Structure formats: C-alpha cells, structure tokens
Coordinates of C-alpha atoms in Angstrom, one line a residue:
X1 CA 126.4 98.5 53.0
X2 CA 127.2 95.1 50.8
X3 CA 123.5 93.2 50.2
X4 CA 125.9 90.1 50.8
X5 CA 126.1 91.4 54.4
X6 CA 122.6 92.4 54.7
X7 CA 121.6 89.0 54.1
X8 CA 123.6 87.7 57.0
X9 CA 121.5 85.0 59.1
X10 CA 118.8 85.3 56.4
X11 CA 117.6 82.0 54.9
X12 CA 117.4 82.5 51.1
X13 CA 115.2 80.3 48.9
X14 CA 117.2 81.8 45.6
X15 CA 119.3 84.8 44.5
X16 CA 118.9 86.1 40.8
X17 CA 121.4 88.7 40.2
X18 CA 124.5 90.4 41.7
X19 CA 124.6 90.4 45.7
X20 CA 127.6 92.0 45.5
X21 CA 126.2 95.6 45.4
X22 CA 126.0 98.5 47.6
X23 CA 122.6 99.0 49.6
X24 CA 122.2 102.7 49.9
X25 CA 118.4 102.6 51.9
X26 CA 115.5 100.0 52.9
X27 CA 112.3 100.4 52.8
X28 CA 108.8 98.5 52.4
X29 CA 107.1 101.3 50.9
X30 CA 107.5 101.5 47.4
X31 CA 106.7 105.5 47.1
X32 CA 109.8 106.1 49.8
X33 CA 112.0 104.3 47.6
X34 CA 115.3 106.1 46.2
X35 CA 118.3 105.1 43.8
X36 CA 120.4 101.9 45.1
X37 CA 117.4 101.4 47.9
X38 CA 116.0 97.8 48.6
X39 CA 112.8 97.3 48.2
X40 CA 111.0 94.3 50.9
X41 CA 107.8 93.2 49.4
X42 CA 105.7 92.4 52.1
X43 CA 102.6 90.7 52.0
X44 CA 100.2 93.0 54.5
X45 CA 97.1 92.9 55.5
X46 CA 96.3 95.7 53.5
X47 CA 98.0 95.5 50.2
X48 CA 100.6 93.0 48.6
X49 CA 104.0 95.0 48.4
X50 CA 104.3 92.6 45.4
X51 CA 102.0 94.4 43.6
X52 CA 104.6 97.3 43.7
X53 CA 108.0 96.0 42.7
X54 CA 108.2 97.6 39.2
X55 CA 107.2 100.8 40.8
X56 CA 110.1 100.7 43.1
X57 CA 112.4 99.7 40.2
X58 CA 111.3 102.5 38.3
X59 CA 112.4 105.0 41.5
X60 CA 115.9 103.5 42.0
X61 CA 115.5 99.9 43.5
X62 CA 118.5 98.2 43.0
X63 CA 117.5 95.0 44.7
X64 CA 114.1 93.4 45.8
X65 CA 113.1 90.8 48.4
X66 CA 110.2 88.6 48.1
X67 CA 108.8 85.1 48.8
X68 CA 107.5 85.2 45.2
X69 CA 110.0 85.2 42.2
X70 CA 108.6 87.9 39.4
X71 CA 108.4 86.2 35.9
X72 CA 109.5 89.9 34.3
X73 CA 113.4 89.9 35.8
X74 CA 114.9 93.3 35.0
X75 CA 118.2 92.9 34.2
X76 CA 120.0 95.1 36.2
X77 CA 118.3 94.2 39.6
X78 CA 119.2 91.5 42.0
X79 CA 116.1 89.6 43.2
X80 CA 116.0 87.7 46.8
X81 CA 114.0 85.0 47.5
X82 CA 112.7 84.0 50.8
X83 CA 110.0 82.2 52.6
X84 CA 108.4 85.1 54.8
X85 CA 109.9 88.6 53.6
X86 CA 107.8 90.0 56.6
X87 CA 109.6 87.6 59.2
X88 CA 113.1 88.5 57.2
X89 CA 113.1 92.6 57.1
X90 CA 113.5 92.7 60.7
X91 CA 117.0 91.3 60.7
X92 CA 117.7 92.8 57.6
X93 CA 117.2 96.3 59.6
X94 CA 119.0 95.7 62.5
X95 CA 122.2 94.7 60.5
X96 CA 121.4 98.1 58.2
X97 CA 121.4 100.4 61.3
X98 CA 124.4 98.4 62.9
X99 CA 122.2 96.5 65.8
X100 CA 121.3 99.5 67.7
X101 CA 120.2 97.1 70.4
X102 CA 123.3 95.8 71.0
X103 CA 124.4 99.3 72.2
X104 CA 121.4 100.3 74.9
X105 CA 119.5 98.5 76.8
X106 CA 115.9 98.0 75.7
X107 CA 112.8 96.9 77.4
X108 CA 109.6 95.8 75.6
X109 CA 106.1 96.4 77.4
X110 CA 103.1 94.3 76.1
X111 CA 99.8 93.1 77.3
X112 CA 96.1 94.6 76.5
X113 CA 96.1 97.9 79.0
X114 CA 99.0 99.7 80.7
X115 CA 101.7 99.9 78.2
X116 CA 101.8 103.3 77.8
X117 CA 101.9 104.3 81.1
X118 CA 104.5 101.5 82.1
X119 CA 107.2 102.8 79.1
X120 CA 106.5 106.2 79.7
X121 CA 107.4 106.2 83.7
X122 CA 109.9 104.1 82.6
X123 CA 111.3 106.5 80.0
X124 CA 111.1 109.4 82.6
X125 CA 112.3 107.7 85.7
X126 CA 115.1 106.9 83.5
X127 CA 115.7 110.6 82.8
X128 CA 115.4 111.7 86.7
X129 CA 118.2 109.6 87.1
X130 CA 120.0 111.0 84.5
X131 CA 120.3 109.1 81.3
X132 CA 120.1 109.8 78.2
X133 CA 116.6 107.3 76.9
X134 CA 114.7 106.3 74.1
X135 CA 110.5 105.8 74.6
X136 CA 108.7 104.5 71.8
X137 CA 105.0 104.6 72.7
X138 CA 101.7 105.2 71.5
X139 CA 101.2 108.9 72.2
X140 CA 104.9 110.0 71.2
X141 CA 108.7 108.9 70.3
X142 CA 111.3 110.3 72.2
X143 CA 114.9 110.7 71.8
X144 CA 115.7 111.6 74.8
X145 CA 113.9 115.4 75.1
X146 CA 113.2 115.3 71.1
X147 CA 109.6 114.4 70.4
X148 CA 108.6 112.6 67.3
X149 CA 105.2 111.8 66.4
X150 CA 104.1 108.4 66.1
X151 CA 101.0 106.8 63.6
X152 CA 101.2 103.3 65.1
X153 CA 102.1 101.7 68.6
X154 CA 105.0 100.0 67.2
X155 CA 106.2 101.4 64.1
X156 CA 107.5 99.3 61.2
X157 CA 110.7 97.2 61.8
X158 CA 112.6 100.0 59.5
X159 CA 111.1 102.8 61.1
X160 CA 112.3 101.1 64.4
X161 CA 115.5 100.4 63.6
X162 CA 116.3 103.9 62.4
X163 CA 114.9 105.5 65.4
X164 CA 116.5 102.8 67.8
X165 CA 120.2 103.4 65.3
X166 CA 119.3 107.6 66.1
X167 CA 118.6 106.9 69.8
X168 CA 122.4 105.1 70.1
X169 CA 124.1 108.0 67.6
X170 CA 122.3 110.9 70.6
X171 CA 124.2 108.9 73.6
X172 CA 120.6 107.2 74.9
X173 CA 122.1 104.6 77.0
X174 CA 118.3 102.6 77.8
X175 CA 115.0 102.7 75.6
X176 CA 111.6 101.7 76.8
X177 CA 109.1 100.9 73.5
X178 CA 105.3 98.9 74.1
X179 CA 105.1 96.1 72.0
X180 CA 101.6 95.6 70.6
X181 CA 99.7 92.3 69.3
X182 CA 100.3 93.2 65.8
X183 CA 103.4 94.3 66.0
X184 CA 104.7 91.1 67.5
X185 CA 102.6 89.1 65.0
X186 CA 103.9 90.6 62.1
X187 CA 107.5 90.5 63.4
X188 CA 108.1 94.3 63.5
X189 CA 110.3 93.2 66.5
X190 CA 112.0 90.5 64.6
X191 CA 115.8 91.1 64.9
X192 CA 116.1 93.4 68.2
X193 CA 117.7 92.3 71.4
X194 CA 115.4 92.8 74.3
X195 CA 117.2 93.3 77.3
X196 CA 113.8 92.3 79.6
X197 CA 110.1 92.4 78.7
X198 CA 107.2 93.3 81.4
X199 CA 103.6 92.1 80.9
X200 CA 100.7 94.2 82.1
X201 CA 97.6 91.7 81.5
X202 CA 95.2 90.5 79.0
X203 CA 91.8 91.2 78.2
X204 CA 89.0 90.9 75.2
X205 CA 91.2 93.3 72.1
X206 CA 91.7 93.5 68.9
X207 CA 89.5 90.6 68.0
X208 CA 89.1 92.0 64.6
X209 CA 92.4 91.2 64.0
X210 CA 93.5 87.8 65.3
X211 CA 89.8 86.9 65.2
X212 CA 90.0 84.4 68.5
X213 CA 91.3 85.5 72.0
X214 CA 93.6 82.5 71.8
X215 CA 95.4 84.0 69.4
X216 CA 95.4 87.1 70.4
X217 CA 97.2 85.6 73.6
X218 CA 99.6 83.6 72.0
X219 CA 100.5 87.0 69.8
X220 CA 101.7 88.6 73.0
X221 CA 103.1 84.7 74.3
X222 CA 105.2 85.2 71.0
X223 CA 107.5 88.0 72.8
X224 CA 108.5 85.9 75.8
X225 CA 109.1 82.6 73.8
X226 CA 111.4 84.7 71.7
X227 CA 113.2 86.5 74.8
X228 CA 117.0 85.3 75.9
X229 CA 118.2 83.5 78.7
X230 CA 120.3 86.7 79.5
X231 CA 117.3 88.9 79.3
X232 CA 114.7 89.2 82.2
X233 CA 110.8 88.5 82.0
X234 CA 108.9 90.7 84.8
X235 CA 104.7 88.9 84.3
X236 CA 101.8 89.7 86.0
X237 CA 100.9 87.1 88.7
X238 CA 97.3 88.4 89.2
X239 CA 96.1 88.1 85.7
X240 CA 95.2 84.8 84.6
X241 CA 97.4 84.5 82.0
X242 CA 100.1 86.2 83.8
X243 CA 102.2 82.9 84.2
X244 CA 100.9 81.4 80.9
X245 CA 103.0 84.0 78.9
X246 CA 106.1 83.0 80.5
X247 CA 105.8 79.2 80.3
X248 CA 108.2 78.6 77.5
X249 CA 110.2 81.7 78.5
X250 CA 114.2 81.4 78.6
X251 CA 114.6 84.7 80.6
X252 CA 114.8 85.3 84.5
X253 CA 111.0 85.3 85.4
X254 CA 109.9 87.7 87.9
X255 CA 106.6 88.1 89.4
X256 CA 104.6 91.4 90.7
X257 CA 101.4 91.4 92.4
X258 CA 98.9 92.4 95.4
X259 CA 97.3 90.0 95.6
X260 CA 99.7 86.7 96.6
X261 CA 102.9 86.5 97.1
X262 CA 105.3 87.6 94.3
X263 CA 109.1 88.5 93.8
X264 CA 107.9 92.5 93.8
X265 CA 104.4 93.7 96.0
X266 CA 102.5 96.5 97.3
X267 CA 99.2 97.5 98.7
X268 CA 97.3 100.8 99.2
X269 CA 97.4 102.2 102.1
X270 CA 95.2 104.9 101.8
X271 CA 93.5 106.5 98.7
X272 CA 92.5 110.5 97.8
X273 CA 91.8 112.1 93.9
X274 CA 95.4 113.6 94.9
X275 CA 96.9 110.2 94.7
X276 CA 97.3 107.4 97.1
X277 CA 100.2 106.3 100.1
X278 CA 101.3 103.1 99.3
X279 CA 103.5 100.1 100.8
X280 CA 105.9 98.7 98.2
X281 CA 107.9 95.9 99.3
X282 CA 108.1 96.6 103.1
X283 CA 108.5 100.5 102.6
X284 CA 106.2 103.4 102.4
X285 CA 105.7 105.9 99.2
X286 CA 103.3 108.6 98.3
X287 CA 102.5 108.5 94.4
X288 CA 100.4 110.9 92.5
X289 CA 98.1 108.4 90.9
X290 CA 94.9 106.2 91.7
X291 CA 93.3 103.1 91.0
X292 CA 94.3 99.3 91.7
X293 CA 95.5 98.9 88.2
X294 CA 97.7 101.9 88.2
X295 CA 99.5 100.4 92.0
X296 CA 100.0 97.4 89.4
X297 CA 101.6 99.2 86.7
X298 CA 104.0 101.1 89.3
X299 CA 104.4 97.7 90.3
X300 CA 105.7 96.7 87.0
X301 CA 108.2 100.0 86.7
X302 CA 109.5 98.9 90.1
X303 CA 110.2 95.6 89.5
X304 CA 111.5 96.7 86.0
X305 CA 114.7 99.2 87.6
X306 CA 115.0 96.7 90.5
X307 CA 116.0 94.0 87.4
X308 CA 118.1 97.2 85.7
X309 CA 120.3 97.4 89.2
X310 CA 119.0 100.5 90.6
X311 CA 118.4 100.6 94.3
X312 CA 115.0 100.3 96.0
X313 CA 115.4 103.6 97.5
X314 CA 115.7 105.8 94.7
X315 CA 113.3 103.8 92.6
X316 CA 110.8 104.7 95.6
X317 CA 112.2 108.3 95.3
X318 CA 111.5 108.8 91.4
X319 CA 108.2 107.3 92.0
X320 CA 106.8 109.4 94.3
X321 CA 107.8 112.5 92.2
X322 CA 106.0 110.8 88.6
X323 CA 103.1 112.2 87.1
X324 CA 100.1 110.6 85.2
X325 CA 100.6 110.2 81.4
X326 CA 98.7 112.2 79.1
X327 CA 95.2 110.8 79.2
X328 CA 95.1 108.8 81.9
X329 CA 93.2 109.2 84.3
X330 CA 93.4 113.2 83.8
X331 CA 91.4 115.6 86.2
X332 CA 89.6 118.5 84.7
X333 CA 88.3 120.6 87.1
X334 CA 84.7 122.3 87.3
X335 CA 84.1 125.7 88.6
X336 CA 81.1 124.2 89.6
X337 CA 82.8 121.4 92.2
X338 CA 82.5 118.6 90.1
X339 CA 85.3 117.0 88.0
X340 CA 85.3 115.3 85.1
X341 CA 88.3 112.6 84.3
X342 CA 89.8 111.8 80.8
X343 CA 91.1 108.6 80.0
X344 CA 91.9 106.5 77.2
X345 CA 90.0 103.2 78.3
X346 CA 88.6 101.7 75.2
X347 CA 88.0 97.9 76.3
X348 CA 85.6 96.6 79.1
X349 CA 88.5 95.7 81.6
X350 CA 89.9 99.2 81.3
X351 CA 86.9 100.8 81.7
X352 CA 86.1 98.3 84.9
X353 CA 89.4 99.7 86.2
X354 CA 89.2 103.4 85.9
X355 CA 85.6 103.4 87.1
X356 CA 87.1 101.3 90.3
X357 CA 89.6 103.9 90.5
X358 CA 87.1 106.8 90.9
X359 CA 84.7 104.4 93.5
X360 CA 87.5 103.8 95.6
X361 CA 88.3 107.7 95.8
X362 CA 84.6 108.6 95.9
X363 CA 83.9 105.6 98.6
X364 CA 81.8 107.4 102.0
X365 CA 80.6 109.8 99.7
X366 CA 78.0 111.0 98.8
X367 CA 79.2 112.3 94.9
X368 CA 77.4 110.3 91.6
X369 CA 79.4 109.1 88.3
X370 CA 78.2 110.1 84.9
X371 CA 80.1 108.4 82.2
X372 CA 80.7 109.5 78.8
X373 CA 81.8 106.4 76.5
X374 CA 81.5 105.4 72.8
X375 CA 83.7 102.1 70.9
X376 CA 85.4 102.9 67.8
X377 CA 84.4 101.9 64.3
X378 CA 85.7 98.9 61.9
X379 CA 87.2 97.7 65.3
X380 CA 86.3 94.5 67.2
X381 CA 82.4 94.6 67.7
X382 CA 81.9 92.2 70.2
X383 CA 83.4 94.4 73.1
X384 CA 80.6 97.1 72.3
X385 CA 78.3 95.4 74.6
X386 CA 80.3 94.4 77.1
X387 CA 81.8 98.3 77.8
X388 CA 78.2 99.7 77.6
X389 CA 77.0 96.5 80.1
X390 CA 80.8 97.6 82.5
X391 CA 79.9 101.3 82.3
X392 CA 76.3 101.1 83.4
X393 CA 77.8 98.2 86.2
X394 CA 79.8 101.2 87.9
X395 CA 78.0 104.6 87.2
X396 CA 75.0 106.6 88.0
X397 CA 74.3 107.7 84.0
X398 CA 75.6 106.5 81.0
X399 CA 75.9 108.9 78.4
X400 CA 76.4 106.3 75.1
X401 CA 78.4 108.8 72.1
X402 CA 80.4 108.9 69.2
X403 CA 84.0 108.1 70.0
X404 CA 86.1 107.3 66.1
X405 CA 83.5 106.4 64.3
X406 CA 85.7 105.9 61.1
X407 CA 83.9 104.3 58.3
X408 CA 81.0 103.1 60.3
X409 CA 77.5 104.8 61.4
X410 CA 78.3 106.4 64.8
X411 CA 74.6 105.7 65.5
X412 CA 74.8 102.0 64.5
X413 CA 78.0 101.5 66.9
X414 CA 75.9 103.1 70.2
X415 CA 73.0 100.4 69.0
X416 CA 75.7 98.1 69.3
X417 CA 76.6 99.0 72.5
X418 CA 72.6 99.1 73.9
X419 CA 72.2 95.8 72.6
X420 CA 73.9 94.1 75.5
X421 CA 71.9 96.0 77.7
X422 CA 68.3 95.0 79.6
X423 CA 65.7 96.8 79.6
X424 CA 66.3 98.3 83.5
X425 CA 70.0 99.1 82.4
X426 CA 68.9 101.0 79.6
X427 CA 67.1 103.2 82.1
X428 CA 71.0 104.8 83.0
X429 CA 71.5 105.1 79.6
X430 CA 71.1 108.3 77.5
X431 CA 72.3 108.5 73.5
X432 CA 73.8 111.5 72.5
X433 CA 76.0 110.6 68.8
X434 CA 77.4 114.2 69.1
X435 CA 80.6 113.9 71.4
X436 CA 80.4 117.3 72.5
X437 CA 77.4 117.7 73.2
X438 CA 77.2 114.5 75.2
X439 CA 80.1 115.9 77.5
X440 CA 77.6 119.1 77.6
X441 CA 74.8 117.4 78.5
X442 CA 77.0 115.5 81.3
X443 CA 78.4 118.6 82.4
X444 CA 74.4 120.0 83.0
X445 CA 73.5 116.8 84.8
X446 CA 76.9 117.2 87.1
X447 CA 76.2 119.1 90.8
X448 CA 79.2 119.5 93.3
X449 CA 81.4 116.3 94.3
X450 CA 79.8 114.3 91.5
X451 CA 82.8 113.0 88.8
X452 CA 82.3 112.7 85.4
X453 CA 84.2 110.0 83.3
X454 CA 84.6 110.8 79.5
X455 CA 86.3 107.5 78.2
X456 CA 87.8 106.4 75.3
X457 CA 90.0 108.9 73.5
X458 CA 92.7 110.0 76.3
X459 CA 95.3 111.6 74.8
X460 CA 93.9 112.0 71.4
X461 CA 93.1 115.3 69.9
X462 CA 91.3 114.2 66.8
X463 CA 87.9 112.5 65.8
X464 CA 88.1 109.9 62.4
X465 CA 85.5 110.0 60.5
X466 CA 85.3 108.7 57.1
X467 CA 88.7 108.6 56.7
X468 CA 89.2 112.1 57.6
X469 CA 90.8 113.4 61.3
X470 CA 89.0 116.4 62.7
X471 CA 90.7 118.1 66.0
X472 CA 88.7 117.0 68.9
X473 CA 90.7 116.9 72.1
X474 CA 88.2 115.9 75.2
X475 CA 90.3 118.4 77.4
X476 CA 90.0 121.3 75.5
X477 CA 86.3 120.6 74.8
X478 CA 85.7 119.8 78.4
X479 CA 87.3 123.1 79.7
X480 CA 85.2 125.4 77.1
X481 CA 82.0 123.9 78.5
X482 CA 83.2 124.5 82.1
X483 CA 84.5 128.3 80.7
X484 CA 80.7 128.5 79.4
X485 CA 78.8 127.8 82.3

C-alpha cells in the first residue's frame, strides 16, 4: 500500500522524503521491523520509540513517523511528522488492514469489573446463534473457534487491526473486544468503528496509572464521547457514573438496571450455588450463575442483542444455556463438603460482589467464609487496604497471601493490606506469603458447607515474580490439596 494513502485523514506537521512508496508492514516495535515496513515512533510510557529509529532503519524501514524530526536524515527514508504519532497509528492501521470494522459489527465493553464476562457471553451467545465472531478479551482472542493468546486486555492498535482484518478474511460477521482505561487513553482504539459500546461500572483501578480517579473516569468517558450517532451506548444506571459516561455521547443511549426503572431490567427470583431463576423484562429464565453483579452483567449481554435485533426470546434461550467464564466465580469441590470458589476479583468493589454472591447463596445457613486474597505488586497501593478492610467486612477468616508480587516484597504488600485494618479486624486475619500453603491452611480450617474464596488470580495459571512467570493455577493447586486430604 502507497504511504500517500496511508496517511489519508492524517494531519501532517511535515514530510521529508518520497511518500510515493510502497508500505510493505507497520509496526511500533522496532525489533519486528522488516524491509519496506513503517516504523511509528511512539512515545510510551515505558520507552521512547524515538530512541529506536536508526535501529529500525538498519532492519528495512523505509519510512518513519514521529512528532519529533531526527537531525541525522537518512537519505533514502521518508520521514512523517505529526503531532501525537500515538493518536495517529490507529488510523494509520485501519486503512493498512482495509477498515476491518467497516465489514463486522463490533462492540466495545469498558468499565472497571465485568468486561470479560460481558464480551465472552457475548462472543458465545453469538456462536449459539450461529455466526461466525471475533472476542478479544483478557483471558484469550478468538477467531471464531481459533484461540490466540493475548498479553494485554487490548492489544496494540496494529496488533488489533490485524486480528480484527483476520477476523473479516475467516467470515466473522460480529466481534465483541473489552476496552480497557489504557487502551482508550493511549488511543489503541483510535480508527475503529464501534457499532455500540456497553458500560459495566466504575470503581477505585489502576490508580497507578492515571494517578486520580477523575481521570481514570474520563479515560473510560473517552469511548462514548468518541462513539457515532449511528452506534448504540447500552450504561449502567445503578452505578453512579453510569449516566455520567454517556453525557456527551452521540449514540442511542440505553439504560439497564435493578434497581429503578431502565430501558432493559431484571431481578432474582430465587438464588442456589447451581445458579439463580430470574425475571428479565417481564419473563422468566434460569441462568447458571450467581451474584447481583453477575444478574447485571447478563443484564448488559441482553440489552446488547436486543440493540443487535435479535428477539427477546432466544436471547432468554441462549442465556439460560451460558456458562461462567473461566475464573469467575468457579466452584471447586471438596471431598470433604466444603467448596472453595476461584475468581479473578482484584479491587475492593469486586471482591464486595463476589463475597455478596456467596452470602446470598449461603443466607439461612449455617456454612462460614474463609477468604484467601493478596493485591498485586507495582500496582495501585491504595486499594490494598481497602480489599483487606472488604474481605474481613464479608468473611469469617482472612487468610492475607501472595497474589503477583512482581518486583515488590510479597510481605511488604500483605503489610499494606493490614494497615487498613483495626486492631479487632486483625483478629480474622491470618498471613501466610506462600499462596499455596495459604489455600492449605484454608482448606484445614474448612468443615462441611463452609465455602472458601481464593481471590485474585481467576483464570491465571502463573505467579510473577521478579520479572519471571512461574505456573501457579489456583484450580489445579486447589484440587491437589483436596486429592491430599
């Protein structure tokens, strides 16, 4: 493709060089660069792609965008100027892969918790009625039934576009994909056509990043502002900021809720650890899941078909036959009559709504909670309190581990997490760094119709520590204590 038509609907400060030239590949990544590739200099948070540009030359870059102008001009490479390369590569991928989202419908998830399981029950109710989709997710891509393993919850915009161009080339006809607060920021999305957007809610996250919760907000804001007046914006109305992210949105606004009234509703009629019956806009459904939050995120795939024309009835149909996603709210049974549940919930808010989930199953019962939880390292340290503070609010023991420590003492993260406890809340509270051994030592304390949560990991099967990734998967480890009993 001509770099003339690359740069389509790209503001240039200044061209030095030949546009006239063939663009054989893009990439941001210098070491991924081949002859006649562009090379986007991007100023991360990491590293400046700046730093790289003759490295990218020497491998075959035949042109280079960037918001500063090298003094050393090699003389057979054509040099773009522009303002933001990082708000620019977007649209410069979408034209590259021929505006994959032009040809299938796509629907962005965002909001702190839910995401996941909102895009995959998307992705799969999709399937049961027999298309061909796309998911783009943070536990796997899929085209269609071909996995591909994923590093980040949104990958790069060139990553994206090449998996949304392969998606269109296999016949997917919709793709589901969450949208995280970085990824938004740093316009990963930049250039893609969004056929509707669904927000989940918004809690304390990635602090650490966008260092104030008010920007962290507006992050997220950023994908309905930027949403079309032909697209559709399905919010949240009971979370506070529900209607806040769709103030300045151009797209058909749709509400869910069950709480107040709302364009899409339900409420649970009754609740077992099977899953619970519920009433969704006037009609009844089984579903194999539990929890308020999770009648809130079937809320949200509802309301999502509903706006995609399929009929009430066979989105109540595929519903009902939908299974958990990996690490969410996962059983593992004990031999002993206790079991112990998996999920991913890392911030307060999610752990507030998982333990809910188990209370309102266990409610007239006489079984305890033990929970297993730990906050990952070189993340946002003010929410370490406040999960140890949610987790002693809603169990009988607090078992305080090691979750990804990464470059940070695990011990020093647990003090973290004690801190924001007094000194009668600390009398829940056991501290056990080793992961599995604090599952084992949960797993002693357990006695029959007592539940153990072990928080925080989900569907991951690794620990980081010190930069390095050892296999740890809370399932496995969890049955081979049950097995050892």
């Amino acid at each position: 493709m001509k770099l003339t038509d690359l740069l389509k609907g790209v503001k240039t400060l200044n061209i030095n060089g030949n546009a006239d030239i063939d663009i054989a590949g893009i990439n941001i990544d210098s070491r991924k660069i081949k002859a006649g590739h562009l090379f986007v200099a991007v100023k991360g948070t990491q590293v400046d792609g700046h730093q790289f540009i003759n490295k990218a030359i020497e491998l075959g870059a035949k042109a280079v965008l960037v918001e500063d102008m090298p003094t050393d001009l090699k003389e057979d490479v054509t040099y773009v100027q522009v303002a933001s390369t990082e708000t620019e590569v977007g649209k410069i991928a979408t034209i590259f892969y021929g505006n994959p989202t032009k040809k299938l419908k796509l629907v962005g998830v965002t909001g702190t918790n839910g995401k996941t399981t909102i895009a995959t029950l998307l992705y799969n109710m999709f399937r049961k009625f027999g298309y061909k989709v796309g998911l783009i997710s943070t536990v796997c891509n899929y085209i269609d039934d071909e996995a591909r393993p994923t590093d980040h919850t949104t990958p790069d915009p060139i990553e994206l576009n090449q998996l949304l161009g392969e998606m269109v080339a296999a016949g997917c006809e919709y793709a589901f994909m969450e949208c995280s607060s970085h990824a938004i920021h740093q316009h990963r999305i930049g250039g893609l056509h969004f056929e509707g957007g669904v927000f989940t809610n918004l809690t304390r996250d990635h602090l650490d990043y966008h260092k104030t919760f008010e920007n962290y907000r507006n992050a997220k804001k950023m994908f309905f502002d930027s949403l079309s007046k032909n697209a559709f914006a399905i919010t949240n109305a009971d979370d506070k900021n529900g209607m806040i992210m769709v103030q300045n949105c151009k797209a058909n606004i749709k509400t869910y809720s069950m709480q107040r009234m709302a364009d899409f509703r339900a409420k649970i009629i009754e609740c077992h650890f099977e899953g619970m019956y519920l009433e969704v806009d006037g009609k009844e459904v089984g579903v194999q899941f539990i929890g308020k939050f999770n009648v809130s995120n079937l809320l949200a795939v509802y309301g999502t078909a509903i706006m995609l024309g399929k009929s009430q009835d066979d989105i109540l149909l595929a519903l009902s036959t939908l299974k958990s996603v990996n690490g969410r709210l996962d059983p593992v049974h004990s031999p002993e009559g206790f079991t112990a549940i998996v999920d991913y919930a890392h911030t307060p808010d999610a752990l507030e709504n998982v333990l809910g989930a188990i209370h309102d199953v266990l409610e007239g019962k006489n079984g305890k909670v033990i929970t297993v939880c730990g906050a990952g390292g070189n993340r946002d340290k003010g929410k370490r309190p406040l999960m140890a503070q949610e987790a002693v609010k809603q169990s009988d023991t607090v078992i305080l581990t090691s979750d990804n420590p990464r470059f940070e003492d695990p011990q020093a993260i647990i003090d973290d997490m004690v801190a924001g406890l007094d000194a009668n809340q600390r009398k829940k509270v056991l501290t056990i760094v080793d992961r599995r051994e604090a599952m084992r030592t949960a797993a002693m304390m357990a006695k029959k119709g007592d539940v153990i949560l072990v928080a925080g990991k989900g569907h991951e099967d690794y620990q980081d520590i010190q930069g390095v990734k050892h296999h740890f998967d809370d399932h496995e480890v969890l049955r081979e204590i049950f097995d050892a009993q």
